[in-house]
mmCIF file of C-alpha atoms in Angstrom:
data_model
loop_
_atom_site.group_PDB
_atom_site.id
_atom_site.type_symbol
_atom_site.label_atom_id
_atom_site.label_comp_id
_atom_site.label_asym_id
_atom_site.label_seq_id
_atom_site.Cartn_x
_atom_site.Cartn_y
_atom_site.Cartn_z
ATOM 1 C CA UNK A 7 -174.417 -67.925 138.228
ATOM 2 C CA UNK A 8 -173.454 -68.707 134.248
ATOM 3 C CA UNK A 9 -173.767 -71.010 131.817
ATOM 4 C CA UNK A 10 -175.252 -71.699 128.183
ATOM 5 C CA UNK A 11 -177.700 -68.852 127.111
ATOM 6 C CA UNK A 12 -179.884 -69.021 124.092
ATOM 7 C CA UNK A 13 -182.805 -66.795 122.324
ATOM 8 C CA UNK A 14 -184.903 -68.191 124.885
ATOM 9 C CA UNK A 15 -182.410 -67.152 128.010
ATOM 10 C CA UNK A 16 -181.614 -70.579 129.801
ATOM 11 C CA UNK A 17 -178.604 -71.286 131.942
ATOM 12 C CA UNK A 18 -177.336 -74.033 133.880
ATOM 13 C CA UNK A 19 -176.680 -73.864 137.541
ATOM 14 C CA UNK A 20 -173.404 -73.683 138.902
ATOM 15 C CA UNK A 21 -172.576 -75.520 141.916
ATOM 16 C CA UNK A 22 -174.852 -78.555 141.745
ATOM 17 C CA UNK A 23 -173.813 -81.592 141.689
ATOM 18 C CA UNK A 24 -172.068 -82.749 138.254
ATOM 19 C CA UNK A 25 -174.287 -85.858 137.264
ATOM 20 C CA UNK A 26 -177.315 -83.475 137.261
ATOM 21 C CA UNK A 27 -178.313 -81.962 134.622
ATOM 22 C CA UNK A 28 -179.921 -78.836 135.845
ATOM 23 C CA UNK A 29 -181.526 -75.731 133.603
ATOM 24 C CA UNK A 30 -183.105 -72.195 134.450
ATOM 25 C CA UNK A 31 -185.693 -70.972 132.032
ATOM 26 C CA UNK A 32 -186.044 -67.275 132.747
ATOM 27 C CA UNK A 33 -189.538 -66.008 132.297
ATOM 28 C CA UNK A 34 -190.431 -64.822 128.670
ATOM 29 C CA UNK A 35 -189.691 -61.090 127.759
ATOM 30 C CA UNK A 36 -191.898 -58.436 129.705
ATOM 31 C CA UNK A 37 -193.726 -60.828 131.705
ATOM 32 C CA UNK A 38 -192.068 -60.878 134.441
ATOM 33 C CA UNK A 39 -193.919 -60.703 137.551
ATOM 34 C CA UNK A 40 -191.567 -61.514 140.447
ATOM 35 C CA UNK A 41 -193.254 -63.692 141.679
ATOM 36 C CA UNK A 42 -191.414 -67.325 143.230
ATOM 37 C CA UNK A 43 -189.812 -70.143 140.467
ATOM 38 C CA UNK A 44 -191.670 -73.084 139.695
ATOM 39 C CA UNK A 45 -189.396 -76.084 140.137
ATOM 40 C CA UNK A 46 -190.906 -79.176 137.426
ATOM 41 C CA UNK A 47 -190.023 -82.806 138.049
ATOM 42 C CA UNK A 48 -190.440 -85.587 135.082
ATOM 43 C CA UNK A 49 -191.494 -89.471 135.427
ATOM 44 C CA UNK A 50 -189.849 -92.446 134.958
ATOM 45 C CA UNK A 51 -187.689 -93.052 131.762
ATOM 46 C CA UNK A 52 -188.822 -89.656 130.444
ATOM 47 C CA UNK A 53 -186.894 -86.468 130.714
ATOM 48 C CA UNK A 54 -187.084 -82.460 131.146
ATOM 49 C CA UNK A 55 -187.061 -82.025 127.434
ATOM 50 C CA UNK A 56 -189.445 -84.848 127.326
ATOM 51 C CA UNK A 57 -192.279 -84.079 129.621
ATOM 52 C CA UNK A 58 -192.383 -80.351 129.956
ATOM 53 C CA UNK A 59 -190.061 -78.698 126.779
ATOM 54 C CA UNK A 60 -191.989 -80.821 124.134
ATOM 55 C CA UNK A 61 -195.379 -80.581 125.592
ATOM 56 C CA UNK A 62 -195.614 -76.772 126.095
ATOM 57 C CA UNK A 63 -194.982 -76.478 130.099
ATOM 58 C CA UNK A 64 -191.652 -74.417 130.063
ATOM 59 C CA UNK A 65 -193.463 -71.951 127.319
ATOM 60 C CA UNK A 66 -196.719 -71.630 129.095
ATOM 61 C CA UNK A 67 -195.238 -71.076 132.447
ATOM 62 C CA UNK A 68 -192.534 -68.994 131.461
ATOM 63 C CA UNK A 69 -195.064 -67.006 129.397
ATOM 64 C CA UNK A 70 -197.392 -66.611 133.194
ATOM 65 C CA UNK A 71 -194.394 -64.653 134.245
ATOM 66 C CA UNK A 72 -192.831 -67.542 135.977
ATOM 67 C CA UNK A 73 -188.820 -68.687 136.387
ATOM 68 C CA UNK A 74 -188.738 -72.276 135.601
ATOM 69 C CA UNK A 75 -186.195 -74.927 137.219
ATOM 70 C CA UNK A 76 -186.022 -78.281 135.066
ATOM 71 C CA UNK A 77 -183.737 -81.179 136.746
ATOM 72 C CA UNK A 78 -183.253 -84.429 134.959
ATOM 73 C CA UNK A 79 -183.501 -87.125 137.185
ATOM 74 C CA UNK A 80 -179.804 -89.511 137.873
ATOM 75 C CA UNK A 81 -179.944 -91.823 134.639
ATOM 76 C CA UNK A 82 -182.344 -89.987 132.470
ATOM 77 C CA UNK A 83 -182.071 -87.221 129.699
ATOM 78 C CA UNK A 84 -179.160 -85.527 129.999
ATOM 79 C CA UNK A 85 -177.779 -86.237 133.771
ATOM 80 C CA UNK A 86 -175.277 -88.903 133.615
ATOM 81 C CA UNK A 87 -175.845 -92.441 135.268
ATOM 82 C CA UNK A 88 -173.846 -92.926 138.258
ATOM 83 C CA UNK A 89 -171.949 -96.332 139.380
ATOM 84 C CA UNK A 90 -173.170 -96.042 143.400
ATOM 85 C CA UNK A 91 -176.396 -97.008 143.748
ATOM 86 C CA UNK A 92 -176.963 -93.978 147.053
ATOM 87 C CA UNK A 93 -177.349 -91.450 143.897
ATOM 88 C CA UNK A 94 -180.279 -92.768 142.769
ATOM 89 C CA UNK A 95 -181.896 -93.094 146.057
ATOM 90 C CA UNK A 96 -185.034 -90.937 146.886
ATOM 91 C CA UNK A 97 -183.415 -89.513 149.962
ATOM 92 C CA UNK A 98 -180.498 -88.461 147.973
ATOM 93 C CA UNK A 99 -182.276 -87.068 144.798
ATOM 94 C CA UNK A 100 -184.636 -84.743 147.184
ATOM 95 C CA UNK A 101 -181.085 -83.679 149.044
ATOM 96 C CA UNK A 102 -179.820 -83.133 145.468
ATOM 97 C CA UNK A 103 -182.999 -81.018 144.782
ATOM 98 C CA UNK A 104 -182.483 -78.820 147.654
ATOM 99 C CA UNK A 105 -178.946 -77.658 146.976
ATOM 100 C CA UNK A 106 -180.292 -76.903 142.890
ATOM 101 C CA UNK A 107 -183.341 -74.626 143.739
ATOM 102 C CA UNK A 108 -181.328 -73.198 146.627
ATOM 103 C CA UNK A 109 -178.587 -72.521 143.972
ATOM 104 C CA UNK A 110 -180.890 -71.309 141.720
ATOM 105 C CA UNK A 111 -181.910 -68.856 143.909
ATOM 106 C CA UNK A 112 -185.235 -70.162 146.059
ATOM 107 C CA UNK A 113 -185.380 -69.091 149.364
ATOM 108 C CA UNK A 114 -187.879 -70.303 152.230
ATOM 109 C CA UNK A 115 -191.910 -68.533 152.178
ATOM 110 C CA UNK A 116 -192.497 -65.253 153.839
ATOM 111 C CA UNK A 117 -195.772 -63.838 153.956
ATOM 112 C CA UNK A 118 -196.640 -61.089 151.567
ATOM 113 C CA UNK A 119 -193.450 -62.069 149.323
ATOM 114 C CA UNK A 120 -194.736 -63.020 146.259
ATOM 115 C CA UNK A 121 -191.142 -63.893 144.849
ATOM 116 C CA UNK A 122 -190.309 -65.891 148.173
ATOM 117 C CA UNK A 123 -190.867 -70.092 148.366
ATOM 118 C CA UNK A 124 -191.134 -72.376 145.119
ATOM 119 C CA UNK A 125 -193.513 -74.094 143.803
ATOM 120 C CA UNK A 126 -193.262 -77.794 142.189
ATOM 121 C CA UNK A 127 -194.917 -79.681 139.458
ATOM 122 C CA UNK A 128 -194.202 -83.233 139.551
ATOM 123 C CA UNK A 129 -195.791 -85.760 136.698
ATOM 124 C CA UNK A 130 -195.520 -89.884 137.818
ATOM 125 C CA UNK A 131 -192.659 -90.642 139.590
ATOM 126 C CA UNK A 132 -192.096 -86.860 139.797
ATOM 127 C CA UNK A 133 -195.006 -86.672 141.958
ATOM 128 C CA UNK A 134 -194.124 -89.199 144.464
ATOM 129 C CA UNK A 135 -190.486 -86.875 144.506
ATOM 130 C CA UNK A 136 -192.732 -83.850 144.666
ATOM 131 C CA UNK A 137 -195.138 -85.168 147.595
ATOM 132 C CA UNK A 138 -192.058 -86.233 149.771
ATOM 133 C CA UNK A 139 -189.582 -83.189 149.059
ATOM 134 C CA UNK A 140 -193.279 -80.665 149.853
ATOM 135 C CA UNK A 141 -193.333 -82.695 153.350
ATOM 136 C CA UNK A 142 -189.945 -82.808 154.211
ATOM 137 C CA UNK A 143 -189.584 -78.577 152.606
ATOM 138 C CA UNK A 144 -192.444 -77.347 154.410
ATOM 139 C CA UNK A 145 -190.864 -73.811 154.467
ATOM 140 C CA UNK A 146 -189.756 -73.760 151.171
ATOM 141 C CA UNK A 147 -192.365 -75.471 149.593
ATOM 142 C CA UNK A 148 -195.454 -73.056 148.562
ATOM 143 C CA UNK A 149 -197.531 -74.683 146.268
ATOM 144 C CA UNK A 150 -197.813 -78.440 145.166
ATOM 145 C CA UNK A 151 -199.459 -79.856 141.950
ATOM 146 C CA UNK A 152 -199.193 -83.515 141.421
ATOM 147 C CA UNK A 153 -200.176 -85.118 138.192
ATOM 148 C CA UNK A 154 -200.572 -88.261 137.520
ATOM 149 C CA UNK A 155 -200.092 -89.479 141.171
ATOM 150 C CA UNK A 156 -200.692 -92.913 143.057
ATOM 151 C CA UNK A 157 -200.940 -93.502 146.675
ATOM 152 C CA UNK A 158 -198.666 -96.300 145.908
ATOM 153 C CA UNK A 159 -195.292 -96.820 143.730
ATOM 154 C CA UNK A 160 -195.880 -98.537 140.769
ATOM 155 C CA UNK A 161 -192.102 -99.071 140.661
ATOM 156 C CA UNK A 162 -192.003 -101.163 143.746
ATOM 157 C CA UNK A 163 -193.654 -104.020 142.304
ATOM 158 C CA UNK A 164 -191.057 -104.341 139.596
ATOM 159 C CA UNK A 165 -189.469 -107.580 138.970
ATOM 160 C CA UNK A 166 -185.791 -106.684 138.747
ATOM 161 C CA UNK A 167 -184.688 -110.640 138.292
ATOM 162 C CA UNK A 168 -186.775 -110.719 135.738
ATOM 163 C CA UNK A 169 -185.841 -107.704 133.780
ATOM 164 C CA UNK A 170 -181.898 -108.603 133.912
ATOM 165 C CA UNK A 171 -182.616 -111.827 132.709
ATOM 166 C CA UNK A 172 -184.794 -110.433 129.640
ATOM 167 C CA UNK A 173 -181.958 -107.945 128.946
ATOM 168 C CA UNK A 174 -179.486 -110.663 129.203
ATOM 169 C CA UNK A 175 -180.869 -113.748 126.994
ATOM 170 C CA UNK A 176 -184.594 -112.776 126.015
ATOM 171 C CA UNK A 177 -186.362 -114.667 128.922
ATOM 172 C CA UNK A 178 -189.547 -113.783 128.718
ATOM 173 C CA UNK A 179 -191.053 -111.308 131.506
ATOM 174 C CA UNK A 180 -194.180 -113.056 133.239
ATOM 175 C CA UNK A 181 -195.242 -110.207 135.496
ATOM 176 C CA UNK A 182 -197.251 -107.449 132.949
ATOM 177 C CA UNK A 183 -196.875 -104.504 134.911
ATOM 178 C CA UNK A 184 -192.736 -105.097 134.734
ATOM 179 C CA UNK A 185 -192.851 -105.974 131.130
ATOM 180 C CA UNK A 186 -194.841 -102.495 130.487
ATOM 181 C CA UNK A 187 -192.521 -100.436 132.438
ATOM 182 C CA UNK A 188 -189.764 -102.125 130.876
ATOM 183 C CA UNK A 189 -190.490 -101.538 127.366
ATOM 184 C CA UNK A 190 -191.507 -98.017 127.870
ATOM 185 C CA UNK A 191 -188.075 -97.449 128.796
ATOM 186 C CA UNK A 192 -186.930 -99.062 125.979
ATOM 187 C CA UNK A 193 -189.091 -97.098 123.750
ATOM 188 C CA UNK A 194 -186.547 -94.339 124.141
ATOM 189 C CA UNK A 195 -182.989 -95.224 122.508
ATOM 190 C CA UNK A 196 -181.037 -92.363 124.574
ATOM 191 C CA UNK A 197 -182.262 -94.162 128.427
ATOM 192 C CA UNK A 198 -179.669 -96.070 130.057
ATOM 193 C CA UNK A 199 -181.538 -99.234 130.833
ATOM 194 C CA UNK A 200 -179.377 -100.485 133.676
ATOM 195 C CA UNK A 201 -179.071 -96.956 135.392
ATOM 196 C CA UNK A 202 -183.378 -97.351 135.521
ATOM 197 C CA UNK A 203 -183.106 -100.680 136.969
ATOM 198 C CA UNK A 204 -180.412 -98.900 139.766
ATOM 199 C CA UNK A 205 -183.205 -96.298 140.146
ATOM 200 C CA UNK A 206 -185.681 -98.978 140.539
ATOM 201 C CA UNK A 207 -183.705 -100.411 142.892
ATOM 202 C CA UNK A 208 -182.797 -98.137 145.274
ATOM 203 C CA UNK A 209 -186.745 -97.027 145.318
ATOM 204 C CA UNK A 210 -187.014 -100.320 146.445
ATOM 205 C CA UNK A 211 -185.219 -99.900 148.939
ATOM 206 C CA UNK A 212 -187.218 -96.318 150.302
ATOM 207 C CA UNK A 213 -190.609 -97.365 150.072
ATOM 208 C CA UNK A 214 -193.251 -94.657 149.566
ATOM 209 C CA UNK A 215 -195.604 -94.231 151.973
ATOM 210 C CA UNK A 216 -197.432 -91.229 151.757
ATOM 211 C CA UNK A 217 -199.469 -90.960 154.914
ATOM 212 C CA UNK A 218 -195.142 -91.246 156.843
ATOM 213 C CA UNK A 219 -195.045 -87.395 155.875
ATOM 214 C CA UNK A 220 -197.810 -85.244 154.331
ATOM 215 C CA UNK A 221 -196.961 -82.039 152.943
ATOM 216 C CA UNK A 222 -199.336 -79.606 154.042
ATOM 217 C CA UNK A 223 -199.108 -76.579 151.673
ATOM 218 C CA UNK A 224 -201.948 -76.407 149.209
ATOM 219 C CA UNK A 225 -201.811 -79.027 146.384
ATOM 220 C CA UNK A 226 -203.918 -79.794 143.043
ATOM 221 C CA UNK A 227 -203.865 -83.726 142.042
ATOM 222 C CA UNK A 228 -204.538 -84.058 138.416
ATOM 223 C CA UNK A 229 -205.063 -87.024 136.323
ATOM 224 C CA UNK A 230 -206.711 -88.054 133.078
ATOM 225 C CA UNK A 231 -209.831 -89.730 133.795
ATOM 226 C CA UNK A 232 -208.462 -93.211 131.866
ATOM 227 C CA UNK A 233 -205.438 -93.628 133.969
ATOM 228 C CA UNK A 234 -205.659 -96.608 135.916
ATOM 229 C CA UNK A 235 -202.362 -95.691 137.775
ATOM 230 C CA UNK A 236 -204.220 -92.821 139.555
ATOM 231 C CA UNK A 237 -207.214 -94.673 140.903
ATOM 232 C CA UNK A 238 -206.082 -94.147 144.365
ATOM 233 C CA UNK A 239 -206.029 -89.892 143.935
ATOM 234 C CA UNK A 240 -208.600 -89.997 146.061
ATOM 235 C CA UNK A 241 -207.225 -91.523 148.776
ATOM 236 C CA UNK A 242 -204.128 -89.704 148.601
ATOM 237 C CA UNK A 243 -206.274 -86.309 148.606
ATOM 238 C CA UNK A 244 -208.125 -87.872 151.534
ATOM 239 C CA UNK A 245 -204.028 -88.110 153.470
ATOM 240 C CA UNK A 246 -203.437 -84.574 152.963
ATOM 241 C CA UNK A 247 -206.771 -83.130 153.851
ATOM 242 C CA UNK A 248 -206.662 -85.045 156.890
ATOM 243 C CA UNK A 249 -203.456 -83.768 157.449
ATOM 244 C CA UNK A 250 -204.735 -80.507 157.236
ATOM 245 C CA UNK A 251 -203.952 -79.548 154.112
ATOM 246 C CA UNK A 252 -206.120 -77.545 151.070
ATOM 247 C CA UNK A 253 -206.520 -79.990 147.748
ATOM 248 C CA UNK A 254 -207.983 -79.772 144.705
ATOM 249 C CA UNK A 255 -208.700 -82.333 143.044
ATOM 250 C CA UNK A 256 -209.292 -82.668 138.322
ATOM 251 C CA UNK A 257 -209.919 -85.369 135.947
ATOM 252 C CA UNK A 258 -208.985 -84.788 132.567
ATOM 253 C CA UNK A 259 -211.736 -86.081 130.109
ATOM 254 C CA UNK A 260 -210.073 -88.635 127.446
ATOM 255 C CA UNK A 261 -206.765 -88.728 128.924
ATOM 256 C CA UNK A 262 -205.097 -91.511 130.512
ATOM 257 C CA UNK A 263 -201.388 -91.426 132.174
ATOM 258 C CA UNK A 264 -199.783 -91.714 128.950
ATOM 259 C CA UNK A 265 -201.171 -88.488 127.545
ATOM 260 C CA UNK A 266 -202.497 -86.300 130.390
ATOM 261 C CA UNK A 267 -199.241 -84.761 130.637
ATOM 262 C CA UNK A 268 -199.862 -82.848 127.161
ATOM 263 C CA UNK A 269 -203.334 -81.492 128.217
ATOM 264 C CA UNK A 270 -203.990 -77.793 127.994
ATOM 265 C CA UNK A 271 -206.755 -78.051 130.638
ATOM 266 C CA UNK A 272 -203.729 -79.452 132.912
ATOM 267 C CA UNK A 273 -201.503 -76.069 131.711
ATOM 268 C CA UNK A 274 -204.005 -73.783 132.347
ATOM 269 C CA UNK A 275 -205.753 -75.682 135.733
ATOM 270 C CA UNK A 276 -201.938 -75.295 137.016
ATOM 271 C CA UNK A 277 -200.890 -71.689 136.262
ATOM 272 C CA UNK A 278 -204.551 -70.975 138.038
ATOM 273 C CA UNK A 279 -203.290 -72.608 141.082
ATOM 274 C CA UNK A 280 -200.248 -71.595 141.426
ATOM 275 C CA UNK A 281 -201.246 -67.807 140.522
ATOM 276 C CA UNK A 282 -202.874 -67.624 144.068
#
């Protein structure tokens, strides 16, 4: 593996799909405990830098001796915006993620070997992807942390036609959820709005049903107490528990969907949960 290096010892991963931007952040100097790597998956219209870098997640995990793999989803951050719709489907993203973590050195879980396997932390859309990745890769994923999780996919009800009309000629969007998501996407000048619409279209083509494939590894579900999107978190926990999984839940006082990811309580709980 080679690539660009900084004082933080970051490198990109060779062999992965060139439209996906990946970085591997090595443990802070003198902290490497030989533990399994952590994959971080950001939310819709965000990026690894915004969700995980600027909020202190990467430095927190590195200080805990963890190797951190960050990925910008297609059409987000420093990743490219492919023209083919298939590149944005959850199944294709999961396949890309599997190749990415394999190229970064992750290997199947082995009893008694704390360096084996992979821990995954996802936020919002990243939680949906983490849930499905854990369900389809039980031999690889050791533990899951899902932030701002939802039993339903908020992107599923997004009105694509209304969004396209708005972007074309300013026709007002009647659906409040669609208008809010598009406004959020527009806040970042670097976002490719048409690529994000392609992602939504691809997600609509592969509906999210958490009960269809359930991760069996231990998981921690975290949300701000003011996060309306996470009101179904107990139902998600019940689905995992009924399938035999060990599930913990954490509500962060005073936080909502937009700022729960910045919480020190969230970071500390994750480090403790993944350290077991």
